[in-house]
Amino acid sequence: PDAALRERMVSAHARQPDGKVVPITFEFPTDADFVMGGGGLVSTGPDYLRFTRMLLGGGTLDGVQVLKPETVALMRQNHIGAIDVPTLFKSDNPAMALTAELLPGVTKKWGLSFLLNAEPLPTGRGAYSMAWAGVHNTFFWVDPARGVAAVLMMQLLPANDQAALDTLIRYEVALYQALARGV
């Protein structure tokens, strides 16, 4: 990002050993030795939600086709067959990410670009929803079965911070409970 964009960016934060959250200086490398996938993606919360709404709309947003419906359908299909995505996310750099058990007890698969929960979640999320997360405890999922596109951005290191994961669960449960009430 250029200087003008950096001025608009939300500060990164980190949880200290005493539990306090403090602002930190953090920048993704611009000259990395490898392609980082989503690393360094810069967007606004509203624009990121528009992206998820486009996926929820089968590739179309506000009457504009961005992706073909069959492309989005392929993204939601299991592309690893009988192999399951491991539940334990292991980290050797606790300043960046903590080892965590993600969606324990739930069969997980890989689609094209997204993690898929192969069965409904206790939170209310439907099976074969598309999801991913970022290192700063940013999360999104697209649940076509329930008509939900959701984004939660925290800008907090390390990834898999327990309080952040607890917030994600509470957010997801509250969202689906509100849907059930017709809110």
mmCIF file of C-alpha atoms in Angstrom:
data_model
loop_
_atom_site.group_PDB
_atom_site.id
_atom_site.type_symbol
_atom_site.label_atom_id
_atom_site.label_comp_id
_atom_site.label_asym_id
_atom_site.label_seq_id
_atom_site.Cartn_x
_atom_site.Cartn_y
_atom_site.Cartn_z
ATOM 1 C CA PRO A 1 0.000 0.000 0.000
ATOM 2 C CA ASP A 2 1.133 3.527 -0.728
ATOM 3 C CA ALA A 3 1.506 6.249 1.923
ATOM 4 C CA ALA A 4 -2.024 7.615 1.410
ATOM 5 C CA LEU A 5 -3.547 4.187 1.934
ATOM 6 C CA ARG A 6 -1.375 3.526 4.985
ATOM 7 C CA GLU A 7 -2.766 6.679 6.597
ATOM 8 C CA ARG A 8 -6.259 5.162 6.376
ATOM 9 C CA MET A 9 -5.343 1.718 7.718
ATOM 10 C CA VAL A 10 -6.458 0.489 11.123
ATOM 11 C CA SER A 11 -3.607 -0.043 13.559
ATOM 12 C CA ALA A 12 -2.579 -3.560 14.427
ATOM 13 C CA HIS A 13 -2.758 -4.583 18.072
ATOM 14 C CA ALA A 14 -1.269 -7.368 20.158
ATOM 15 C CA ARG A 15 -2.318 -9.003 23.385
ATOM 16 C CA GLN A 16 0.330 -8.721 26.081
ATOM 17 C CA PRO A 17 1.059 -11.515 28.601
ATOM 18 C CA ASP A 18 -1.060 -9.650 31.184
ATOM 19 C CA GLY A 19 -4.026 -9.708 28.759
ATOM 20 C CA LYS A 20 -3.845 -6.025 27.885
ATOM 21 C CA VAL A 21 -4.276 -5.152 24.193
ATOM 22 C CA VAL A 22 -1.842 -2.530 22.891
ATOM 23 C CA PRO A 23 -1.196 -0.968 19.459
ATOM 24 C CA ILE A 24 1.860 -2.279 17.608
ATOM 25 C CA THR A 25 3.735 -1.478 14.428
ATOM 26 C CA PHE A 26 3.174 -4.231 11.898
ATOM 27 C CA GLU A 27 3.721 -4.396 8.163
ATOM 28 C CA PHE A 28 3.594 -7.338 5.821
ATOM 29 C CA PRO A 29 6.806 -7.699 3.823
ATOM 30 C CA THR A 30 6.572 -6.275 0.326
ATOM 31 C CA ASP A 31 9.563 -8.241 -0.922
ATOM 32 C CA ALA A 32 8.715 -11.706 0.404
ATOM 33 C CA ASP A 33 10.542 -14.743 -0.971
ATOM 34 C CA PHE A 34 7.218 -16.503 -1.564
ATOM 35 C CA VAL A 35 3.683 -15.691 -2.648
ATOM 36 C CA MET A 36 1.648 -15.207 0.524
ATOM 37 C CA GLY A 37 -1.838 -15.924 -0.764
ATOM 38 C CA GLY A 38 -4.062 -13.505 1.129
ATOM 39 C CA GLY A 39 -1.176 -11.998 3.086
ATOM 40 C CA GLY A 40 -1.153 -8.259 2.576
ATOM 41 C CA LEU A 41 -4.666 -7.994 1.153
ATOM 42 C CA VAL A 42 -5.907 -4.493 1.915
ATOM 43 C CA SER A 43 -9.577 -3.599 1.969
ATOM 44 C CA THR A 44 -12.251 -1.892 4.005
ATOM 45 C CA GLY A 45 -14.707 -3.810 6.142
ATOM 46 C CA PRO A 46 -17.664 -2.754 3.966
ATOM 47 C CA ASP A 47 -15.862 -3.737 0.745
ATOM 48 C CA TYR A 48 -14.847 -7.094 2.195
ATOM 49 C CA LEU A 49 -18.475 -7.704 3.142
ATOM 50 C CA ARG A 50 -19.484 -6.796 -0.436
ATOM 51 C CA PHE A 51 -17.045 -9.475 -1.650
ATOM 52 C CA THR A 52 -18.705 -12.066 0.600
ATOM 53 C CA ARG A 53 -22.150 -10.917 -0.553
ATOM 54 C CA MET A 54 -21.021 -11.459 -4.153
ATOM 55 C CA LEU A 55 -20.094 -15.045 -3.267
ATOM 56 C CA LEU A 56 -23.421 -15.462 -1.465
ATOM 57 C CA GLY A 57 -25.133 -14.197 -4.626
ATOM 58 C CA GLY A 58 -23.541 -16.947 -6.692
ATOM 59 C CA GLY A 59 -21.037 -14.556 -8.260
ATOM 60 C CA THR A 60 -23.366 -11.596 -8.768
ATOM 61 C CA LEU A 61 -23.596 -8.409 -6.696
ATOM 62 C CA ASP A 62 -25.954 -5.505 -7.305
ATOM 63 C CA GLY A 63 -26.853 -6.899 -10.722
ATOM 64 C CA VAL A 64 -23.231 -7.235 -11.868
ATOM 65 C CA GLN A 65 -21.848 -10.696 -12.586
ATOM 66 C CA VAL A 66 -18.299 -10.908 -11.201
ATOM 67 C CA LEU A 67 -17.887 -14.694 -11.249
ATOM 68 C CA LYS A 68 -19.862 -17.339 -13.079
ATOM 69 C CA PRO A 69 -22.323 -19.219 -10.848
ATOM 70 C CA GLU A 70 -20.605 -22.488 -11.742
ATOM 71 C CA THR A 71 -17.279 -21.039 -10.545
ATOM 72 C CA VAL A 72 -18.763 -20.208 -7.146
ATOM 73 C CA ALA A 73 -20.374 -23.662 -7.029
ATOM 74 C CA LEU A 74 -16.936 -25.220 -7.644
ATOM 75 C CA MET A 75 -15.526 -23.170 -4.773
ATOM 76 C CA ARG A 76 -18.046 -24.823 -2.415
ATOM 77 C CA GLN A 77 -17.278 -28.390 -3.458
ATOM 78 C CA ASN A 78 -14.919 -30.744 -1.651
ATOM 79 C CA HIS A 79 -11.735 -30.952 -3.728
ATOM 80 C CA ILE A 80 -9.742 -33.256 -1.441
ATOM 81 C CA GLY A 81 -11.979 -36.324 -1.480
ATOM 82 C CA ALA A 82 -11.752 -38.550 1.593
ATOM 83 C CA ILE A 83 -8.900 -36.509 3.110
ATOM 84 C CA ASP A 84 -9.965 -34.304 6.024
ATOM 85 C CA VAL A 85 -8.447 -30.971 6.994
ATOM 86 C CA PRO A 86 -6.747 -31.435 10.383
ATOM 87 C CA THR A 87 -8.434 -29.839 13.378
ATOM 88 C CA LEU A 88 -5.202 -28.793 15.060
ATOM 89 C CA PHE A 89 -3.570 -25.669 13.637
ATOM 90 C CA LYS A 90 0.062 -25.817 14.746
ATOM 91 C CA SER A 91 2.206 -22.721 15.067
ATOM 92 C CA ASP A 92 5.909 -22.390 15.722
ATOM 93 C CA ASN A 93 5.700 -18.593 16.026
ATOM 94 C CA PRO A 94 3.462 -17.670 18.991
ATOM 95 C CA ALA A 95 3.956 -13.944 18.377
ATOM 96 C CA MET A 96 2.093 -14.370 15.068
ATOM 97 C CA ALA A 97 -0.241 -17.314 15.718
ATOM 98 C CA LEU A 98 -1.111 -19.645 18.554
ATOM 99 C CA THR A 99 -1.602 -23.368 18.169
ATOM 100 C CA ALA A 100 -5.357 -23.914 18.253
ATOM 101 C CA GLU A 101 -8.002 -26.530 17.655
ATOM 102 C CA LEU A 102 -10.247 -25.095 14.947
ATOM 103 C CA LEU A 103 -13.822 -26.369 14.672
ATOM 104 C CA PRO A 104 -13.145 -29.409 16.876
ATOM 105 C CA GLY A 105 -15.266 -32.444 16.122
ATOM 106 C CA VAL A 106 -16.322 -31.088 12.721
ATOM 107 C CA THR A 107 -15.249 -32.673 9.432
ATOM 108 C CA LYS A 108 -13.533 -30.040 7.319
ATOM 109 C CA LYS A 109 -12.646 -30.035 3.614
ATOM 110 C CA TRP A 110 -10.951 -27.716 1.127
ATOM 111 C CA GLY A 111 -12.882 -26.152 -1.689
ATOM 112 C CA LEU A 112 -11.230 -23.908 -4.244
ATOM 113 C CA SER A 113 -9.848 -21.128 -2.035
ATOM 114 C CA PHE A 114 -11.942 -21.802 1.051
ATOM 115 C CA LEU A 115 -12.223 -24.014 4.107
ATOM 116 C CA LEU A 116 -15.522 -25.905 4.092
ATOM 117 C CA ASN A 117 -17.305 -27.326 7.123
ATOM 118 C CA ALA A 118 -18.715 -30.608 5.808
ATOM 119 C CA GLU A 119 -21.523 -30.644 8.361
ATOM 120 C CA PRO A 120 -23.635 -27.991 10.081
ATOM 121 C CA LEU A 121 -21.974 -26.217 13.008
ATOM 122 C CA PRO A 122 -23.496 -25.968 16.495
ATOM 123 C CA THR A 123 -23.479 -22.171 16.034
ATOM 124 C CA GLY A 124 -26.068 -22.454 13.251
ATOM 125 C CA ARG A 125 -23.780 -22.253 10.223
ATOM 126 C CA GLY A 126 -24.925 -24.541 7.407
ATOM 127 C CA ALA A 127 -22.857 -27.356 5.924
ATOM 128 C CA TYR A 128 -20.428 -26.518 3.127
ATOM 129 C CA SER A 129 -20.189 -22.862 4.026
ATOM 130 C CA MET A 130 -17.077 -21.168 2.648
ATOM 131 C CA ALA A 131 -14.771 -19.611 5.239
ATOM 132 C CA TRP A 132 -11.304 -18.291 5.886
ATOM 133 C CA ALA A 133 -9.419 -16.227 8.430
ATOM 134 C CA GLY A 134 -6.468 -13.878 8.538
ATOM 135 C CA VAL A 135 -3.489 -13.588 10.841
ATOM 136 C CA HIS A 136 -4.961 -10.523 12.586
ATOM 137 C CA ASN A 137 -8.011 -12.481 13.785
ATOM 138 C CA THR A 138 -10.079 -11.461 10.794
ATOM 139 C CA PHE A 139 -12.776 -13.956 9.852
ATOM 140 C CA PHE A 140 -15.406 -14.392 7.195
ATOM 141 C CA TRP A 141 -17.828 -17.040 6.088
ATOM 142 C CA VAL A 142 -20.452 -17.397 3.399
ATOM 143 C CA ASP A 143 -23.370 -19.696 4.212
ATOM 144 C CA PRO A 144 -25.601 -20.112 1.146
ATOM 145 C CA ALA A 145 -27.831 -22.626 2.949
ATOM 146 C CA ARG A 146 -28.839 -19.968 5.499
ATOM 147 C CA GLY A 147 -28.384 -16.875 3.307
ATOM 148 C CA VAL A 148 -25.586 -15.445 5.465
ATOM 149 C CA ALA A 149 -22.412 -13.566 4.568
ATOM 150 C CA ALA A 150 -20.475 -12.446 7.645
ATOM 151 C CA VAL A 151 -17.212 -10.636 8.347
ATOM 152 C CA LEU A 152 -15.477 -10.003 11.679
ATOM 153 C CA MET A 153 -12.260 -7.965 11.740
ATOM 154 C CA MET A 154 -10.217 -7.494 14.907
ATOM 155 C CA GLN A 155 -6.680 -6.442 13.817
ATOM 156 C CA LEU A 156 -5.251 -8.337 16.800
ATOM 157 C CA LEU A 157 -2.190 -10.565 17.045
ATOM 158 C CA PRO A 158 -1.548 -13.366 17.590
ATOM 159 C CA ALA A 159 -3.903 -15.315 15.347
ATOM 160 C CA ASN A 160 -6.053 -17.773 17.289
ATOM 161 C CA ASP A 161 -6.047 -15.553 20.381
ATOM 162 C CA GLN A 162 -8.519 -17.313 22.685
ATOM 163 C CA ALA A 163 -10.506 -14.158 23.451
ATOM 164 C CA ALA A 164 -10.760 -13.472 19.706
ATOM 165 C CA LEU A 165 -11.936 -17.035 18.997
ATOM 166 C CA ASP A 166 -14.493 -16.716 21.815
ATOM 167 C CA THR A 167 -15.691 -13.430 20.276
ATOM 168 C CA LEU A 168 -16.069 -15.143 16.903
ATOM 169 C CA ILE A 169 -18.223 -17.895 18.423
ATOM 170 C CA ARG A 170 -20.403 -15.393 20.326
ATOM 171 C CA TYR A 171 -20.795 -13.280 17.163
ATOM 172 C CA GLU A 172 -21.760 -16.287 15.059
ATOM 173 C CA VAL A 173 -24.217 -17.641 17.641
ATOM 174 C CA ALA A 174 -25.828 -14.198 18.075
ATOM 175 C CA LEU A 175 -26.155 -13.779 14.308
ATOM 176 C CA TYR A 176 -27.910 -17.116 13.797
ATOM 177 C CA GLN A 177 -30.099 -16.619 16.885
ATOM 178 C CA ALA A 178 -31.199 -13.254 15.479
ATOM 179 C CA LEU A 179 -32.005 -14.921 12.150
ATOM 180 C CA ALA A 180 -34.075 -17.552 13.944
ATOM 181 C CA ARG A 181 -36.045 -14.763 15.660
ATOM 182 C CA GLY A 182 -36.594 -13.029 12.320
ATOM 183 C CA VAL A 183 -34.504 -9.998 13.235
#
